[in-house]
Every structure is written in structure tokens, then in C-alpha cells.
């Protein structure tokens, strides 16, 4: 199990203290706090439950089960393996949220690349970019989407997806095209095909929770730099699956959960049920996986404090200061301006406060969609632009894949504007 960095809890504590102070001083009335709680408590329950679900799915070995078959299905061609990883990242992001992709898929895809003797950078970069850009389609894909669904008066998942489908598709295709061009030589390589039964599982971590053997580190400071493949990596939480019953139960729970998430029922309900069913299965088969750290306490603390602080700032008129930048209409230029505000705010602050500050300026469904494009697909430049990016980097650091943020930002400065612009123009063409 991986816990978010302690600094997230520290920041959350300060934010929560500031929010409480605003309540005690009367800046934020209790009536507004009650309205805010009605909106965000179900969201926070969903975040906690989906984290428990995905962590237990990972502990059961479900993600590794898929990854081993991807290497076999790739038929020795790097580009095919890369596309399979990309498809898996998109699906995981859409249904299980971007943080799931960043936290749980990153060590899996890096390990698969290393086992195949391929440079892990294209696979790792694909994972984190798609964790952000593919999070536009469904309310459950991103915390900002859940907040936007509430702003749309509880729009059903189907109507939400109909609004976001075209920009979401563009937001996936453009980053993939960019990575495919930049890493075309690495993706043109071939690797040795082996039967699934002979592909090595990830070795368990050491007793101290540190990663097991990993390949030699490499710095990613320039477009051509890649980390060299080495021995099999071993993230702290990964282990080979030994209990096929747990694996089967986990697969069944996931198969039932996915349609429930798009059924129109409040998403915290089926997710909480899935978490309880998986916890019961692990209670019988493997109690060691059940720890208090399954629940993302630092993330919940951070989000709770942030919601209070942003509500206070909105009451003080902070959102109105962005009005001249964000425009007011639904024409292509106005939508691009609003998306740019969301993307710039995400890279300067973080995508969640950027969305919350600009939400009052997105008074129509189309404008709200443009803001989501900026806030979700724009955070590809700075490391703090989304929590998923920070969690992704921590995973790579623990696997000795070293990333230069200057190199990451250089890529993002090209990919983010192209992605946001392309997605918004498609949105304006179809709905503007």
C-alpha cells in the first residue's frame, strides 16, 4: 500500500485550519458550509471508496494479470505493447479515476517495459499524460467532473459523456500522437515473445517496504533521454498473486462495478458496496492487506481544507477577478479563453482550485465543458498541476526512474496547448 506524501497532509491541515478560521470569524456563514457539505461529502466518500477498491484490486493481482498478457499480446512489437498500455490507461482513468492510473498502473507498465527489455519512459509518460487527459469522459473519471456534474444539476453520466465525448477523444489522441512521434525509435523496437506462463511476476518488496531490485536509473532531461532497461522492478505494494479465489472475486466485483458507475445511481453507493465486498473477501483470505492506510486520509484532509478555502475565496469575490480573462460567450474564442484560464490555473496552482475558482464563470454546460478541458487536460507542464502527476513521480522515484522536471515541462509546453486547443475547438464546433 502506498500512502500519499505526508506533505499533502500538512498542506491539508493548514487549509482546514484556514477554513475553520473563516467560519469562526463569520467570513464563511454556516449556511454556506451546509450547502458545501451537501455537495462535497458524497464526492469525498466516493474518493475514499474508489481508493480502497483499486488498492485491493491491485493487491489481488488483477492489474498484473492484465499486464502480463499485454506483453504476450504485443507479439514482440513495442508499438503494439505501447498501444495496449495506452488503452488500459484510458479505461482505468475513465472508470477508476486518474489517481488510480497514476498510482497503480505506473509501476505495472514500467515493470512490463523492463521485463521486455524496453525503455520505460514512453510507457511512463503515456500513463501520466493519459491519467490527466483521458479523465474527461465520465463524472467518476476526475474529482472536477463530479463537481461539474453537481453544477449541471445532477446531469446523468450518459448526458455528461455525450457533452464530453468528442473533446475527450481529441484529448487522448493528441498526446498519444506526440509521444508516438517523439519516441518513434524506441517504439519501433522489437522484444522477445514468451508465453504468459513464463513471464516473471513482480517480486515482493522488502520487509521494510522498500522496492525490490530495479533497473539502473536514468535521467529524463531531454527529449531523447530514456532510462535503460534493467532487472525487474518491484514497487512497494506489488506482489505476485497467489490466491486465485481473491483474483476471481476482484474481477467479478470490477465487472459489476463498471456498469453501476454509469447507471445514474449516486456513484458513492456502488463504490462503497464494492469496497465492503472486497474488504470482506480479504478479511477471509488475506487480512494483511487490510490496513487503515487503505483510506487516503491525507488526500481527504487536503480536499476538505481546499473546499473550505475555495468557498471562502469565492465569497470574497476571487472568481470575479478572472471574469475579464475568461470571457462570457460560447464562441470558439470565448471557450478557448475559459479553457486557457483553467489550464493556466492548474499549472500555476493545481487543477482542483483552478476549477473551483473558475466554476462561477462557466454558467452554461458548454462553458463548463471548456473549463473541464482546461483543468483536466491542461495539467501537463508543472509537477503540482494535478495530484496524479505528483503521485506518478513518486512511484517512478521509488523504481529508480528519475525524471527531470525541466524535461517534463518542455514536453508539456508543446503537448498541453495543442491538446487543450484541439479539444476546445471540437467542443465549439459541435456544441458552441
C-alpha positions as a Markdown table, in Angstrom:
| # | Residue | x | y | z |
|---|---|---|---|---|
| 1 | Unk | 0.0 | 0.0 | 0.0 |
| 2 | Unk | 1.3 | 3.4 | -0.9 |
| 3 | Unk | 0.3 | 6.5 | 1.2 |
| 4 | Unk | 0.3 | 9.9 | -0.4 |
| 5 | Unk | 3.2 | 12.1 | 0.7 |
| 6 | Unk | 3.0 | 13.4 | 4.2 |
| 7 | Unk | 3.4 | 17.0 | 2.9 |
| 8 | Unk | -0.1 | 16.6 | 1.4 |
| 9 | Unk | -1.5 | 16.0 | 4.9 |
| 10 | Unk | 0.5 | 19.0 | 6.2 |
| 11 | Unk | -0.9 | 21.3 | 3.5 |
| 12 | Unk | -4.4 | 19.9 | 4.1 |
| 13 | Unk | -4.1 | 20.7 | 7.8 |
| 14 | Unk | -3.2 | 24.3 | 7.1 |
| 15 | Unk | -6.0 | 24.6 | 4.6 |
| 16 | Unk | -8.5 | 23.1 | 7.0 |
| 17 | Unk | -7.3 | 25.4 | 9.8 |
| 18 | Unk | -7.8 | 28.4 | 7.5 |
| 19 | Unk | -11.3 | 27.2 | 6.5 |
| 20 | Unk | -12.3 | 26.8 | 10.2 |
| 21 | Unk | -10.9 | 30.2 | 10.9 |
| 22 | Unk | -13.1 | 31.7 | 8.1 |
| 23 | Unk | -16.1 | 30.0 | 9.7 |
| 24 | Unk | -15.4 | 31.2 | 13.2 |
| 25 | Unk | -14.8 | 34.8 | 12.0 |
| 26 | Unk | -18.1 | 34.8 | 10.1 |
| 27 | Unk | -16.4 | 35.2 | 6.7 |
| 28 | Unk | -18.0 | 31.9 | 5.6 |
| 29 | Unk | -21.5 | 31.6 | 7.0 |
| 30 | Unk | -22.7 | 28.2 | 8.4 |
| 31 | Unk | -25.5 | 28.1 | 5.9 |
| 32 | Unk | -22.9 | 28.1 | 3.1 |
| 33 | Unk | -20.9 | 25.4 | 4.9 |
| 34 | Unk | -24.0 | 23.2 | 5.0 |
| 35 | Unk | -24.6 | 23.8 | 1.3 |
| 36 | Unk | -21.0 | 22.9 | 0.6 |
| 37 | Unk | -21.2 | 19.8 | 2.7 |
| 38 | Unk | -24.2 | 18.6 | 0.7 |
| 39 | Unk | -22.2 | 18.9 | -2.4 |
| 40 | Unk | -18.8 | 17.6 | -1.4 |
| 41 | Unk | -19.4 | 14.9 | 1.2 |
| 42 | Unk | -20.7 | 12.3 | -1.3 |
| 43 | Unk | -17.7 | 13.2 | -3.5 |
| 44 | Unk | -15.2 | 12.5 | -0.7 |
| 45 | Unk | -17.0 | 9.3 | 0.2 |
| 46 | Unk | -16.6 | 8.2 | -3.4 |
| 47 | Unk | -12.9 | 9.2 | -3.4 |
| 48 | Unk | -12.3 | 7.1 | -0.2 |
| 49 | Unk | -14.2 | 4.1 | -1.5 |
| 50 | Unk | -12.7 | 4.0 | -5.0 |
| 51 | Unk | -9.2 | 4.2 | -3.5 |
| 52 | Unk | -10.0 | 1.2 | -1.3 |
| 53 | Unk | -11.4 | -0.7 | -4.3 |
| 54 | Unk | -8.4 | -0.1 | -6.5 |
| 55 | Unk | -5.9 | -0.8 | -3.8 |
| 56 | Unk | -7.5 | -4.1 | -3.1 |
| 57 | Unk | -7.8 | -4.9 | -6.8 |
| 58 | Unk | -4.1 | -4.3 | -7.1 |
| 59 | Unk | -3.3 | -6.4 | -4.0 |
| 60 | Unk | -5.3 | -9.3 | -5.6 |
| 61 | Unk | -3.0 | -9.1 | -8.6 |
| 62 | Unk | -5.7 | -8.0 | -11.1 |
| 63 | Unk | -3.6 | -5.3 | -12.8 |
| 64 | Unk | -0.6 | -7.5 | -13.0 |
| 65 | Unk | -2.7 | -10.2 | -14.6 |
| 66 | Unk | -3.7 | -7.9 | -17.4 |
| 67 | Unk | -0.1 | -6.6 | -17.8 |
| 68 | Unk | 1.4 | -10.0 | -18.2 |
| 69 | Unk | -1.0 | -10.7 | -21.0 |
| 70 | Unk | -0.3 | -7.4 | -22.7 |
| 71 | Unk | 3.3 | -8.4 | -23.1 |
| 72 | Unk | 2.2 | -11.6 | -24.8 |
| 73 | Unk | -0.4 | -9.9 | -26.9 |
| 74 | Unk | 2.1 | -7.3 | -28.1 |
| 75 | Unk | 3.6 | -10.1 | -30.3 |
| 76 | Unk | 7.1 | -8.8 | -29.8 |
| 77 | Unk | 6.3 | -5.3 | -31.2 |
| 78 | Unk | 6.9 | -2.4 | -28.9 |
| 79 | Unk | 4.3 | -0.1 | -30.6 |
| 80 | Unk | 1.6 | -2.8 | -30.1 |
| 81 | Unk | 2.5 | -3.2 | -26.4 |
| 82 | Unk | 2.5 | 0.6 | -26.0 |
| 83 | Unk | -0.9 | 0.9 | -27.6 |
| 84 | Unk | -2.2 | -1.8 | -25.3 |
| 85 | Unk | -0.8 | 0.0 | -22.3 |
| 86 | Unk | -2.4 | 3.2 | -23.6 |
| 87 | Unk | -5.8 | 1.6 | -24.0 |
| 88 | Unk | -5.6 | 0.1 | -20.4 |
| 89 | Unk | -4.6 | 3.6 | -19.0 |
| 90 | Unk | -7.6 | 5.2 | -20.8 |
| 91 | Unk | -10.0 | 2.6 | -19.5 |
| 92 | Unk | -8.6 | 2.7 | -15.9 |
| 93 | Unk | -8.8 | 6.5 | -15.9 |
| 94 | Unk | -12.3 | 6.7 | -17.3 |
| 95 | Unk | -13.8 | 4.2 | -14.8 |
| 96 | Unk | -11.5 | 4.2 | -11.8 |
| 97 | Unk | -10.2 | 7.8 | -11.9 |
| 98 | Unk | -6.9 | 9.4 | -12.9 |
| 99 | Unk | -5.2 | 8.9 | -9.5 |
| 100 | Unk | -5.8 | 5.1 | -9.9 |
| 101 | Unk | -4.0 | 5.2 | -13.2 |
| 102 | Unk | -1.1 | 7.3 | -11.8 |
| 103 | Unk | -0.6 | 5.3 | -8.6 |
| 104 | Unk | -1.3 | 1.7 | -9.6 |
| 105 | Unk | -0.6 | 1.4 | -13.3 |
| 106 | Unk | 2.7 | 3.3 | -13.3 |
| 107 | Unk | 4.7 | 0.6 | -11.5 |
| 108 | Unk | 3.0 | -2.1 | -13.6 |
| 109 | Unk | 3.8 | -0.6 | -17.0 |
| 110 | Unk | 7.3 | 0.3 | -16.0 |
| 111 | Unk | 7.9 | -3.3 | -14.9 |
| 112 | Unk | 6.4 | -4.7 | -18.1 |
| 113 | Unk | 8.6 | -2.5 | -20.2 |
| 114 | Unk | 11.7 | -3.5 | -18.2 |
| 115 | Unk | 10.9 | -7.2 | -18.4 |
| 116 | Unk | 10.5 | -6.8 | -22.2 |
| 117 | Unk | 13.9 | -5.1 | -22.3 |
| 118 | Unk | 12.4 | -1.8 | -23.5 |
| 119 | Unk | 13.0 | 1.8 | -22.2 |
| 120 | Unk | 10.2 | 2.6 | -19.7 |
| 121 | Unk | 10.0 | 6.4 | -20.4 |
| 122 | Unk | 7.4 | 6.3 | -23.3 |
| 123 | Unk | 5.2 | 3.9 | -21.3 |
| 124 | Unk | 5.5 | 6.0 | -18.1 |
| 125 | Unk | 4.9 | 9.3 | -19.8 |
| 126 | Unk | 1.9 | 7.8 | -21.6 |
| 127 | Unk | 0.5 | 6.7 | -18.3 |
| 128 | Unk | 0.6 | 10.1 | -16.6 |
| 129 | Unk | -0.5 | 12.1 | -19.6 |
| 130 | Unk | -3.5 | 9.9 | -20.2 |
| 131 | Unk | -4.3 | 9.9 | -16.5 |
| 132 | Unk | -4.9 | 13.6 | -16.9 |
| 133 | Unk | -6.2 | 14.0 | -20.5 |
| 134 | Unk | -8.4 | 10.8 | -20.5 |
| 135 | Unk | -10.3 | 12.0 | -17.4 |
| 136 | Unk | -12.9 | 14.0 | -19.3 |
| 137 | Unk | -15.5 | 11.4 | -20.3 |
| 138 | Unk | -17.4 | 10.4 | -17.1 |
| 139 | Unk | -18.1 | 12.1 | -13.8 |
| 140 | Unk | -16.1 | 9.4 | -12.0 |
| 141 | Unk | -13.0 | 10.0 | -14.0 |
| 142 | Unk | -11.9 | 13.1 | -12.1 |
| 143 | Unk | -12.9 | 14.9 | -9.0 |
| 144 | Unk | -13.5 | 18.1 | -11.0 |
| 145 | Unk | -16.0 | 16.1 | -13.2 |
| 146 | Unk | -18.0 | 15.1 | -10.1 |
| 147 | Unk | -18.1 | 18.7 | -9.0 |
| 148 | Unk | -19.2 | 19.8 | -12.5 |
| 149 | Unk | -21.9 | 17.1 | -12.6 |
| 150 | Unk | -23.4 | 18.8 | -9.5 |
| 151 | Unk | -23.2 | 22.2 | -11.2 |
| 152 | Unk | -25.1 | 20.7 | -14.1 |
| 153 | Unk | -27.9 | 19.9 | -11.7 |
| 154 | Unk | -27.0 | 16.2 | -11.4 |
| 155 | Unk | -26.7 | 15.5 | -15.1 |
| 156 | Unk | -26.7 | 11.8 | -15.8 |
| 157 | Unk | -23.5 | 10.0 | -16.7 |
| 158 | Unk | -24.9 | 9.5 | -20.2 |
| 159 | Unk | -25.6 | 13.2 | -20.8 |
| 160 | Unk | -22.3 | 14.1 | -19.3 |
| 161 | Unk | -20.5 | 11.7 | -21.6 |
| 162 | Unk | -22.4 | 13.0 | -24.7 |
| 163 | Unk | -21.2 | 16.5 | -23.9 |
| 164 | Unk | -17.6 | 15.5 | -23.3 |
| 165 | Unk | -17.1 | 12.6 | -25.7 |
| 166 | Unk | -15.6 | 14.5 | -28.7 |
| 167 | Unk | -13.2 | 16.7 | -26.7 |
| 168 | Unk | -12.3 | 13.6 | -24.6 |
| 169 | Unk | -11.3 | 11.7 | -27.7 |
| 170 | Unk | -9.2 | 14.5 | -29.0 |
| 171 | Unk | -7.5 | 14.9 | -25.6 |
| 172 | Unk | -6.4 | 11.2 | -25.9 |
| 173 | Unk | -5.3 | 11.2 | -29.5 |
| 174 | Unk | -3.1 | 14.4 | -29.4 |
| 175 | Unk | -0.9 | 13.3 | -26.5 |
| 176 | Unk | -0.5 | 9.8 | -28.0 |
| 177 | Unk | 0.4 | 11.2 | -31.4 |
| 178 | Unk | 3.0 | 13.5 | -29.7 |
| 179 | Unk | 4.6 | 10.6 | -27.8 |
| 180 | Unk | 4.5 | 8.3 | -30.8 |
| 181 | Unk | 6.4 | 10.9 | -32.9 |
| 182 | Unk | 9.0 | 11.8 | -30.2 |
| 183 | Unk | 9.7 | 8.2 | -29.2 |
| 184 | Unk | 9.2 | 6.6 | -32.6 |
| 185 | Unk | 12.6 | 5.0 | -32.5 |
| 186 | Unk | 12.0 | 3.3 | -29.1 |
| 187 | Unk | 8.6 | 2.2 | -30.2 |
| 188 | Unk | 9.9 | 0.7 | -33.4 |
| 189 | Unk | 11.9 | -1.8 | -31.4 |
| 190 | Unk | 11.0 | -5.5 | -31.0 |
| 191 | Unk | 11.2 | -7.6 | -27.9 |
| 192 | Unk | 11.3 | -11.3 | -27.2 |
| 193 | Unk | 7.9 | -13.0 | -27.1 |
| 194 | Unk | 7.4 | -15.6 | -24.3 |
| 195 | Unk | 4.3 | -17.5 | -23.2 |
| 196 | Unk | 2.3 | -15.8 | -20.5 |
| 197 | Unk | 3.2 | -18.6 | -18.0 |
| 198 | Unk | 6.9 | -17.8 | -18.4 |
| 199 | Unk | 6.6 | -14.0 | -17.8 |
| 200 | Unk | 8.0 | -13.2 | -14.4 |
| 201 | Unk | 5.7 | -11.8 | -11.9 |
| 202 | Unk | 6.7 | -8.8 | -9.9 |
| 203 | Unk | 8.8 | -9.8 | -6.9 |
| 204 | Unk | 7.5 | -8.8 | -3.5 |
| 205 | Unk | 9.0 | -5.8 | -1.8 |
| 206 | Unk | 11.4 | -6.0 | 1.1 |
| 207 | Unk | 10.2 | -6.2 | 4.6 |
| 208 | Unk | 10.9 | -2.5 | 5.1 |
| 209 | Unk | 8.5 | -1.5 | 2.4 |
| 210 | Unk | 11.3 | -0.5 | 0.0 |
| 211 | Unk | 11.3 | -1.5 | -3.6 |
| 212 | Unk | 13.0 | -4.7 | -4.7 |
| 213 | Unk | 15.6 | -4.9 | -7.5 |
| 214 | Unk | 15.2 | -2.4 | -10.2 |
| 215 | Unk | 16.9 | -1.4 | -13.3 |
| 216 | Unk | 19.6 | 1.3 | -13.4 |
| 217 | Unk | 18.3 | 4.8 | -13.1 |
| 218 | Unk | 18.4 | 7.3 | -15.9 |
| 219 | Unk | 17.6 | 11.0 | -16.0 |
| 220 | Unk | 15.0 | 12.3 | -18.3 |
| 221 | Unk | 16.2 | 15.8 | -19.0 |
| 222 | Unk | 16.0 | 16.0 | -22.8 |
| 223 | Unk | 13.6 | 14.7 | -25.4 |
| 224 | Unk | 15.9 | 11.9 | -26.3 |
| 225 | Unk | 16.8 | 10.7 | -22.9 |
| 226 | Unk | 15.3 | 7.4 | -21.7 |
| 227 | Unk | 16.1 | 5.1 | -18.8 |
| 228 | Unk | 17.9 | 1.9 | -19.7 |
| 229 | Unk | 16.1 | -1.3 | -19.1 |
| 230 | Unk | 17.4 | -3.5 | -16.3 |
| 231 | Unk | 16.2 | -6.1 | -13.8 |
| 232 | Unk | 12.7 | -6.4 | -12.9 |
| 233 | Unk | 11.3 | -3.5 | -10.9 |
| 234 | Unk | 9.3 | -4.1 | -7.7 |
| 235 | Unk | 7.0 | -1.4 | -6.3 |
| 236 | Unk | 6.4 | -1.5 | -2.6 |
| 237 | Unk | 2.8 | -2.6 | -2.8 |
| 238 | Unk | 3.1 | -5.1 | -5.7 |
| 239 | Unk | 3.4 | -8.8 | -5.2 |
| 240 | Unk | 2.7 | -11.9 | -7.2 |
| 241 | Unk | -0.9 | -13.1 | -6.8 |
| 242 | Unk | -1.1 | -16.4 | -5.0 |
| 243 | Unk | -4.8 | -16.6 | -4.3 |
| 244 | Unk | -6.9 | -17.3 | -7.4 |
| 245 | Unk | -10.1 | -17.0 | -5.4 |
| 246 | Unk | -9.3 | -13.4 | -4.5 |
| 247 | Unk | -8.3 | -12.7 | -8.1 |
| 248 | Unk | -11.7 | -14.1 | -9.3 |
| 249 | Unk | -13.7 | -12.2 | -6.7 |
| 250 | Unk | -11.8 | -9.0 | -7.6 |
| 251 | Unk | -12.5 | -9.5 | -11.3 |
| 252 | Unk | -16.2 | -10.1 | -10.6 |
| 253 | Unk | -16.5 | -7.0 | -8.4 |
| 254 | Unk | -14.9 | -4.9 | -11.0 |
| 255 | Unk | -17.1 | -6.3 | -13.7 |
| 256 | Unk | -20.2 | -5.4 | -11.7 |
| 257 | Unk | -18.9 | -2.0 | -10.6 |
| 258 | Unk | -18.2 | -0.6 | -14.0 |
| 259 | Unk | -21.8 | -0.6 | -15.3 |
| 260 | Unk | -23.0 | 0.6 | -11.9 |
| 261 | Unk | -20.8 | 3.7 | -12.2 |
| 262 | Unk | -22.7 | 4.8 | -15.3 |
| 263 | Unk | -26.1 | 3.6 | -14.2 |
| 264 | Unk | -27.1 | 7.0 | -12.9 |
| 265 | Unk | -27.1 | 5.9 | -9.2 |
| 266 | Unk | -25.0 | 8.2 | -7.0 |
| 267 | Unk | -21.5 | 6.8 | -7.6 |
| 268 | Unk | -20.6 | 6.7 | -3.9 |
| 269 | Unk | -23.2 | 3.9 | -3.3 |
| 270 | Unk | -22.0 | 1.1 | -5.7 |
| 271 | Unk | -18.4 | 2.1 | -5.0 |
| 272 | Unk | -18.9 | 1.8 | -1.2 |
| 273 | Unk | -20.6 | -1.6 | -1.7 |
| 274 | Unk | -17.7 | -2.8 | -3.8 |
| 275 | Unk | -15.2 | -1.7 | -1.2 |
| 276 | Unk | -17.1 | -3.6 | 1.5 |
| 277 | Unk | -17.4 | -6.7 | -0.6 |
| 278 | Unk | -13.6 | -6.7 | -1.3 |
| 279 | Unk | -12.8 | -5.9 | 2.3 |
| 280 | Unk | -14.9 | -8.9 | 3.4 |
| 281 | Unk | -13.1 | -11.2 | 0.9 |
| 282 | Unk | -9.7 | -10.0 | 2.1 |
| 283 | Unk | -10.8 | -10.4 | 5.7 |
| 284 | Unk | -11.3 | -14.1 | 5.0 |
| 285 | Unk | -8.4 | -14.7 | 2.6 |
| 286 | Unk | -5.6 | -12.1 | 3.4 |
| 287 | Unk | -6.1 | -9.8 | 6.3 |
| 288 | Unk | -2.6 | -8.4 | 5.9 |
| 289 | Unk | -3.9 | -6.2 | 3.1 |
| 290 | Unk | -6.5 | -4.5 | 5.3 |
| 291 | Unk | -4.8 | -1.5 | 7.0 |
| 292 | Unk | -6.1 | 1.9 | 7.9 |
| 293 | Unk | -3.8 | 3.3 | 5.2 |
| 294 | Unk | -6.1 | 1.9 | 2.6 |
| 295 | Unk | -8.2 | 5.0 | 3.1 |
| 296 | Unk | -6.4 | 8.1 | 1.6 |
| 297 | Unk | -6.5 | 10.2 | 4.7 |
| 298 | Unk | -4.0 | 12.9 | 3.5 |
| 299 | Unk | -6.0 | 13.3 | 0.3 |
| 300 | Unk | -9.3 | 13.6 | 2.1 |
| 301 | Unk | -7.8 | 16.1 | 4.5 |
| 302 | Unk | -6.3 | 18.2 | 1.7 |
| 303 | Unk | -9.6 | 18.2 | -0.3 |
| 304 | Unk | -11.7 | 19.1 | 2.7 |
| 305 | Unk | -9.5 | 22.0 | 3.6 |
| 306 | Unk | -9.3 | 23.1 | 0.0 |
| 307 | Unk | -13.0 | 23.1 | -0.5 |
| 308 | Unk | -13.5 | 25.4 | 2.6 |
| 309 | Unk | -10.7 | 27.8 | 1.5 |
| 310 | Unk | -12.0 | 28.0 | -2.1 |
| 311 | Unk | -15.6 | 28.6 | -0.9 |
| 312 | Unk | -14.3 | 31.4 | 1.2 |
| 313 | Unk | -12.3 | 33.0 | -1.6 |
| 314 | Unk | -15.3 | 32.8 | -3.9 |
| 315 | Unk | -17.4 | 34.5 | -1.3 |
| 316 | Unk | -14.8 | 37.3 | -1.2 |
| 317 | Unk | -15.0 | 37.8 | -4.9 |
| 318 | Unk | -11.9 | 36.0 | -6.1 |
| 319 | Unk | -13.7 | 34.4 | -9.1 |
| 320 | Unk | -14.9 | 37.7 | -10.4 |
| 321 | Unk | -11.2 | 38.8 | -10.8 |
| 322 | Unk | -10.9 | 36.1 | -13.5 |
| 323 | Unk | -14.0 | 37.3 | -15.4 |
| 324 | Unk | -12.2 | 39.6 | -17.8 |
| 325 | Unk | -9.8 | 36.8 | -18.8 |
| 326 | Unk | -12.4 | 34.0 | -19.2 |
| 327 | Unk | -14.9 | 35.8 | -21.5 |
| 328 | Unk | -18.6 | 35.3 | -21.3 |
| 329 | Unk | -19.8 | 33.8 | -24.6 |
| 330 | Unk | -19.9 | 30.3 | -26.2 |
| 331 | Unk | -18.0 | 31.2 | -29.4 |
| 332 | Unk | -14.7 | 29.4 | -30.1 |
| 333 | Unk | -12.6 | 32.4 | -28.8 |
| 334 | Unk | -14.5 | 32.6 | -25.6 |
| 335 | Unk | -14.3 | 28.9 | -24.9 |
| 336 | Unk | -10.6 | 28.9 | -25.6 |
| 337 | Unk | -10.2 | 31.8 | -23.2 |
| 338 | Unk | -12.0 | 29.9 | -20.5 |
| 339 | Unk | -10.1 | 26.7 | -21.1 |
| 340 | Unk | -6.8 | 28.6 | -21.1 |
| 341 | Unk | -7.8 | 30.1 | -17.7 |
| 342 | Unk | -8.4 | 26.6 | -16.3 |
| 343 | Unk | -5.1 | 25.2 | -17.8 |
| 344 | Unk | -3.0 | 28.1 | -16.6 |
| 345 | Unk | -4.6 | 28.0 | -13.2 |
| 346 | Unk | -3.9 | 24.3 | -13.0 |
| 347 | Unk | -0.3 | 24.6 | -13.8 |
| 348 | Unk | 0.2 | 27.6 | -11.5 |
| 349 | Unk | -1.8 | 26.2 | -8.6 |
| 350 | Unk | -3.4 | 22.8 | -9.1 |
| 351 | Unk | -6.3 | 21.7 | -11.2 |
| 352 | Unk | -8.8 | 21.4 | -8.4 |
| 353 | Unk | -8.5 | 25.0 | -7.1 |
| 354 | Unk | -8.3 | 26.2 | -10.7 |
| 355 | Unk | -11.6 | 24.6 | -11.4 |
| 356 | Unk | -13.3 | 25.8 | -8.2 |
| 357 | Unk | -12.2 | 29.4 | -8.8 |
| 358 | Unk | -13.4 | 29.5 | -12.4 |
| 359 | Unk | -16.6 | 27.4 | -12.0 |
| 360 | Unk | -18.8 | 30.5 | -11.3 |
| 361 | Unk | -17.7 | 31.9 | -14.7 |
| 362 | Unk | -18.9 | 28.7 | -16.5 |
| 363 | Unk | -22.7 | 29.3 | -16.4 |
| 364 | Unk | -23.7 | 27.0 | -19.3 |
| 365 | Unk | -22.9 | 23.3 | -20.0 |
| 366 | Unk | -20.7 | 24.2 | -22.9 |
| 367 | Unk | -18.7 | 26.7 | -21.0 |
| 368 | Unk | -18.4 | 24.2 | -18.1 |
| 369 | Unk | -17.1 | 21.6 | -20.6 |
| 370 | Unk | -14.5 | 24.1 | -21.8 |
| 371 | Unk | -13.3 | 24.7 | -18.3 |
| 372 | Unk | -13.0 | 21.0 | -17.7 |
| 373 | Unk | -10.9 | 20.6 | -20.8 |
| 374 | Unk | -8.5 | 23.2 | -19.4 |
| 375 | Unk | -8.5 | 21.9 | -15.9 |
| 376 | Unk | -8.2 | 18.2 | -16.8 |
| 377 | Unk | -6.2 | 18.1 | -20.0 |
| 378 | Unk | -4.1 | 21.1 | -19.4 |
| 379 | Unk | -2.0 | 20.0 | -16.3 |
| 380 | Unk | 0.9 | 18.6 | -18.3 |
| 381 | Unk | 3.5 | 21.2 | -17.5 |
| 382 | Unk | 4.2 | 21.6 | -13.8 |
| 383 | Unk | 4.6 | 18.7 | -11.3 |
| 384 | Unk | 2.0 | 20.1 | -9.0 |
| 385 | Unk | -0.6 | 20.7 | -11.7 |
| 386 | Unk | -2.5 | 17.6 | -10.6 |
| 387 | Unk | -2.2 | 15.3 | -7.7 |
| 388 | Unk | -2.0 | 12.4 | -10.1 |
| 389 | Unk | 1.3 | 13.8 | -11.5 |
| 390 | Unk | 2.9 | 14.1 | -8.1 |
| 391 | Unk | 1.8 | 10.5 | -7.2 |
| 392 | Unk | 3.2 | 9.3 | -10.6 |
| 393 | Unk | 6.6 | 10.9 | -10.0 |
| 394 | Unk | 6.8 | 9.4 | -6.5 |
| 395 | Unk | 6.1 | 5.9 | -8.0 |
| 396 | Unk | 8.9 | 6.4 | -10.6 |
| 397 | Unk | 11.3 | 7.7 | -8.0 |
| 398 | Unk | 10.8 | 4.5 | -5.9 |
| 399 | Unk | 11.5 | 2.5 | -9.0 |
| 400 | Unk | 14.8 | 4.4 | -9.9 |
| 401 | Unk | 13.3 | 6.0 | -13.0 |
| 402 | Unk | 14.5 | 9.6 | -12.5 |
| 403 | Unk | 12.6 | 12.4 | -14.1 |
| 404 | Unk | 13.9 | 15.9 | -14.7 |
| 405 | Unk | 11.0 | 18.3 | -14.3 |
| 406 | Unk | 12.6 | 20.6 | -16.9 |
| 407 | Unk | 12.4 | 17.9 | -19.5 |
| 408 | Unk | 8.9 | 17.0 | -18.4 |
| 409 | Unk | 7.9 | 20.7 | -18.7 |
| 410 | Unk | 9.5 | 21.0 | -22.1 |
| 411 | Unk | 7.3 | 18.2 | -23.4 |
| 412 | Unk | 4.2 | 19.6 | -21.7 |
| 413 | Unk | 4.7 | 23.1 | -23.1 |
| 414 | Unk | 4.1 | 21.6 | -26.5 |
| 415 | Unk | 1.6 | 19.0 | -25.8 |
| 416 | Unk | -0.7 | 20.8 | -23.3 |
| 417 | Unk | -1.6 | 23.8 | -25.6 |
| 418 | Unk | -2.2 | 21.5 | -28.6 |
| 419 | Unk | -4.4 | 19.2 | -26.5 |
| 420 | Unk | -6.5 | 21.9 | -24.9 |
| 421 | Unk | -6.8 | 23.9 | -28.1 |
| 422 | Unk | -7.8 | 20.9 | -30.2 |
| 423 | Unk | -10.3 | 19.6 | -27.7 |
| 424 | Unk | -12.0 | 23.1 | -27.2 |
| 425 | Unk | -12.3 | 23.7 | -31.0 |
| 426 | Unk | -14.0 | 20.3 | -31.4 |
| 427 | Unk | -16.3 | 21.2 | -28.5 |
| 428 | Unk | -17.1 | 24.6 | -30.0 |
| 429 | Unk | -17.7 | 23.1 | -33.4 |
| 430 | Unk | -20.2 | 20.5 | -32.1 |
| 431 | Unk | -21.9 | 22.4 | -29.2 |
| 432 | Unk | -20.9 | 26.1 | -29.5 |
